[in-house]
Amino acid sequence: MKLHRLLFPAAATVGAGVAVSYAVRLHACKVPVMDVVACVLALFATVTTAVHHLVESATATTHRCRVDGCDFRVRIRTSDPGESRRWQEAAASHPAHTLTPRP
């Protein structure tokens, strides 16, 4: 639970570090201020989102449908064993199977 509270601040810190690093480099090359601001904001948002997504993917549990070719899945975080089991059963018995063709 503590990891969840620290996740966004940690991701934002990494994003800010990358953005500031690039801002210094662009400023040294005499890039106009508005272009630097646009690049810095884009880098901050992208890196923050990427770090957040990677940490969530690493700490999540994924349950998939057992039917061959069905791509349905459920990804959950911070659940007890009973809730995880319920989601596993729901993924196994969902009514709408979206089948992907096999080569």
Tab-separated table of C-alpha atoms in Angstrom:
chain	number	residue	atom	x	y	z
A	1	MET	CA	0.000	0.000	0.000
A	2	LYS	CA	2.880	2.387	0.703
A	3	LEU	CA	4.280	1.772	-2.767
A	4	HIS	CA	1.008	2.997	-4.250
A	5	ARG	CA	1.273	6.293	-2.330
A	6	LEU	CA	4.877	6.864	-3.390
A	7	LEU	CA	4.401	5.828	-7.005
A	8	PHE	CA	3.257	9.108	-8.534
A	9	PRO	CA	5.704	11.350	-6.639
A	10	ALA	CA	8.582	9.051	-7.617
A	11	ALA	CA	7.470	8.968	-11.260
A	12	ALA	CA	7.052	12.756	-11.279
A	13	THR	CA	10.542	13.199	-9.821
A	14	VAL	CA	12.084	11.051	-12.556
A	15	GLY	CA	10.061	12.932	-15.197
A	16	ALA	CA	11.125	16.299	-13.805
A	17	GLY	CA	14.769	15.249	-13.765
A	18	VAL	CA	14.678	14.199	-17.407
A	19	ALA	CA	12.779	17.349	-18.402
A	20	VAL	CA	15.207	19.682	-16.617
A	21	SER	CA	18.169	17.884	-18.162
A	22	TYR	CA	16.784	18.408	-21.652
A	23	ALA	CA	15.801	22.014	-20.872
A	24	VAL	CA	19.405	22.822	-19.976
A	25	ARG	CA	20.660	21.208	-23.174
A	26	LEU	CA	18.138	23.012	-25.365
A	27	HIS	CA	18.788	26.353	-23.673
A	28	ALA	CA	22.526	25.948	-24.346
A	29	CYS	CA	21.719	25.557	-28.051
A	30	LYS	CA	19.780	28.879	-28.071
A	31	VAL	CA	16.403	27.229	-28.721
A	32	PRO	CA	13.474	29.677	-28.270
A	33	VAL	CA	11.882	29.620	-24.818
A	34	MET	CA	8.427	28.547	-26.006
A	35	ASP	CA	9.933	25.571	-27.854
A	36	VAL	CA	11.881	24.602	-24.735
A	37	VAL	CA	8.702	24.818	-22.636
A	38	ALA	CA	6.793	22.630	-25.104
A	39	CYS	CA	9.550	20.010	-25.151
A	40	VAL	CA	9.954	20.037	-21.371
A	41	LEU	CA	6.232	19.585	-20.741
A	42	ALA	CA	6.015	16.782	-23.290
A	43	LEU	CA	9.027	15.004	-21.807
A	44	PHE	CA	7.734	15.395	-18.270
A	45	ALA	CA	4.332	13.942	-19.161
A	46	THR	CA	5.759	11.087	-21.211
A	47	VAL	CA	8.422	9.976	-18.742
A	48	THR	CA	6.093	10.290	-15.750
A	49	THR	CA	3.418	8.216	-17.464
A	50	ALA	CA	5.926	5.606	-18.653
A	51	VAL	CA	7.486	5.128	-15.208
A	52	HIS	CA	4.035	4.973	-13.594
A	53	HIS	CA	2.860	2.387	-16.128
A	54	LEU	CA	5.978	0.229	-15.787
A	55	VAL	CA	5.726	0.086	-11.996
A	56	GLU	CA	2.004	-0.694	-12.128
A	57	SER	CA	2.591	-3.435	-14.685
A	58	ALA	CA	5.259	-5.000	-12.510
A	59	THR	CA	3.069	-5.027	-9.387
A	60	ALA	CA	-0.275	-6.042	-10.942
A	61	THR	CA	-1.826	-9.490	-11.200
A	62	THR	CA	-3.306	-10.451	-14.561
A	63	HIS	CA	-6.010	-13.088	-15.043
A	64	ARG	CA	-6.744	-14.265	-18.596
A	65	CYS	CA	-9.591	-16.185	-20.184
A	66	ARG	CA	-8.806	-19.888	-20.594
A	67	VAL	CA	-10.536	-20.275	-23.979
A	68	ASP	CA	-8.063	-20.737	-26.842
A	69	GLY	CA	-7.814	-17.565	-28.914
A	70	CYS	CA	-9.721	-15.315	-26.484
A	71	ASP	CA	-7.803	-12.163	-25.589
A	72	PHE	CA	-9.907	-11.103	-22.566
A	73	ARG	CA	-7.907	-10.271	-19.447
A	74	VAL	CA	-8.341	-8.586	-16.077
A	75	ARG	CA	-5.493	-6.721	-14.371
A	76	ILE	CA	-5.874	-5.981	-10.660
A	77	ARG	CA	-3.710	-4.433	-7.977
A	78	THR	CA	-3.762	-4.519	-4.204
A	79	SER	CA	-6.338	-7.247	-3.667
A	80	ASP	CA	-6.705	-9.964	-1.090
A	81	PRO	CA	-6.607	-13.643	-2.150
A	82	GLY	CA	-10.412	-13.963	-2.103
A	83	GLU	CA	-10.957	-11.015	-4.416
A	84	SER	CA	-8.179	-12.192	-6.713
A	85	ARG	CA	-9.855	-15.610	-6.932
A	86	ARG	CA	-13.220	-14.009	-7.797
A	87	TRP	CA	-11.613	-12.025	-10.639
A	88	GLN	CA	-9.853	-15.162	-11.855
A	89	GLU	CA	-13.201	-16.972	-12.036
A	90	ALA	CA	-14.836	-13.979	-13.753
A	91	ALA	CA	-12.108	-13.929	-16.401
A	92	ALA	CA	-12.526	-17.654	-16.983
A	93	SER	CA	-16.303	-17.529	-17.404
A	94	HIS	CA	-17.023	-14.203	-19.095
A	95	PRO	CA	-19.781	-14.377	-21.755
A	96	ALA	CA	-18.240	-12.292	-24.560
A	97	HIS	CA	-15.292	-14.174	-25.999
A	98	THR	CA	-13.293	-12.024	-28.412
A	99	LEU	CA	-11.460	-14.589	-30.489
A	100	THR	CA	-8.340	-13.673	-32.384
A	101	PRO	CA	-7.630	-15.629	-35.551
A	102	ARG	CA	-4.652	-17.952	-35.424
A	103	PRO	CA	-2.290	-18.193	-38.378
